Amino acid sequence: MYCRAGCGACCTAPSINSPIPGMPHGKPAGMPCVQLDDDLRCRLFGDPSRPAFCGTLRPGPDMCGVSRDEAMTLLGTLEQATRPDRPL
């Protein structure tokens, strides 16, 4: 599966705890990354300054669903399930 044009859910839904150029403290879940361009594409794709976390994300049906809205829901659910401070 390839990235869906006009999506950017993986650059918005998850939190990123490592520095990102322009976001030295990372970003909270639900906030678009400052490196997300107007076409919802990563400006850092292929750049060594791209956070390692971002490189681990691989487009697939379980992460991307069939639409941006579904991808936001799936990634948001995953974010909640993997929060270190989530209730047990």
Short mmCIF file of C-alpha atoms in Angstrom, two decimals:
data_model
loop_
_atom_site.label_atom_id
_atom_site.label_comp_id
_atom_site.label_asym_id
_atom_site.label_seq_id
_atom_site.Cartn_x
_atom_site.Cartn_y
_atom_site.Cartn_z
CA MET A 1 0.00 0.00 0.00
CA TYR A 2 1.21 3.52 -0.78
CA CYS A 3 0.46 6.72 1.09
CA ARG A 4 -2.94 8.16 0.20
CA ALA A 5 -2.74 11.59 -1.41
CA GLY A 6 -4.21 14.31 0.79
CA CYS A 7 -4.17 12.22 3.98
CA GLY A 8 -1.38 13.11 6.44
CA ALA A 9 -3.11 11.21 9.26
CA CYS A 10 0.19 9.63 10.38
CA CYS A 11 1.64 13.16 10.66
CA THR A 12 -1.30 14.34 12.75
CA ALA A 13 -2.87 11.60 14.89
CA PRO A 14 0.11 10.16 16.82
CA SER A 15 2.23 11.92 19.38
CA ILE A 16 5.94 12.17 18.58
CA ASN A 17 8.22 12.42 21.58
CA SER A 18 11.47 13.13 19.76
CA PRO A 19 12.58 16.44 18.27
CA ILE A 20 11.30 17.43 14.85
CA PRO A 21 12.81 20.38 12.96
CA GLY A 22 10.57 23.26 14.01
CA MET A 23 9.16 21.28 16.96
CA PRO A 24 12.11 20.67 19.31
CA HIS A 25 9.96 18.92 21.92
CA GLY A 26 8.04 16.75 19.46
CA LYS A 27 4.29 17.07 19.11
CA PRO A 28 1.16 15.98 20.95
CA ALA A 29 -1.37 13.59 19.45
CA GLY A 30 -3.88 15.28 17.17
CA MET A 31 -1.65 18.22 16.26
CA PRO A 32 -0.39 18.36 12.67
CA CYS A 33 3.39 18.30 12.37
CA VAL A 34 4.87 21.61 11.20
CA GLN A 35 6.64 19.63 8.47
CA LEU A 36 3.33 18.64 6.89
CA ASP A 37 2.93 20.69 3.72
CA ASP A 38 -0.25 22.10 2.15
CA ASP A 39 -0.72 18.86 0.18
CA LEU A 40 -0.50 16.89 3.46
CA ARG A 41 2.91 15.45 2.53
CA CYS A 42 5.96 15.26 4.79
CA ARG A 43 8.64 17.81 3.93
CA LEU A 44 11.21 15.61 5.69
CA PHE A 45 10.50 12.33 3.89
CA GLY A 46 13.88 10.80 3.08
CA ASP A 47 15.73 13.44 5.13
CA PRO A 48 17.99 12.23 7.98
CA SER A 49 16.42 14.79 10.33
CA ARG A 50 13.06 13.02 10.07
CA PRO A 51 12.26 11.39 13.43
CA ALA A 52 13.01 7.67 13.63
CA PHE A 53 9.42 7.07 14.80
CA CYS A 54 8.11 8.40 11.49
CA GLY A 55 10.27 5.94 9.59
CA THR A 56 8.63 3.04 11.43
CA LEU A 57 5.17 3.89 10.12
CA ARG A 58 4.25 1.79 7.11
CA PRO A 59 1.04 2.39 5.18
CA GLY A 60 -1.36 -0.51 5.41
CA PRO A 61 -5.05 -1.24 5.81
CA ASP A 62 -4.76 -1.64 9.59
CA MET A 63 -3.28 1.86 9.93
CA CYS A 64 -4.75 3.72 6.97
CA GLY A 65 -8.19 2.21 6.46
CA VAL A 66 -10.03 3.41 3.38
CA SER A 67 -10.03 7.17 4.05
CA ARG A 68 -8.26 9.93 5.97
CA ASP A 69 -11.08 9.94 8.52
CA GLU A 70 -10.70 6.21 9.09
CA ALA A 71 -6.92 6.55 9.35
CA MET A 72 -7.33 9.30 11.97
CA THR A 73 -9.67 7.03 13.95
CA LEU A 74 -7.41 3.98 13.69
CA LEU A 75 -4.28 5.91 14.61
CA GLY A 76 -6.08 7.75 17.40
CA THR A 77 -7.21 4.44 18.87
CA LEU A 78 -3.67 3.08 18.65
CA GLU A 79 -2.33 6.25 20.29
CA GLN A 80 -4.75 5.84 23.20
CA ALA A 81 -3.97 2.13 23.58
CA THR A 82 -0.21 2.69 23.72
CA ARG A 83 -0.13 5.76 25.99
CA PRO A 84 2.29 5.12 28.85
CA ASP A 85 -0.12 6.76 31.32
CA ARG A 86 -3.26 4.94 30.17
CA PRO A 87 -5.42 3.36 32.87
CA LEU A 88 -5.01 -0.39 33.20
#
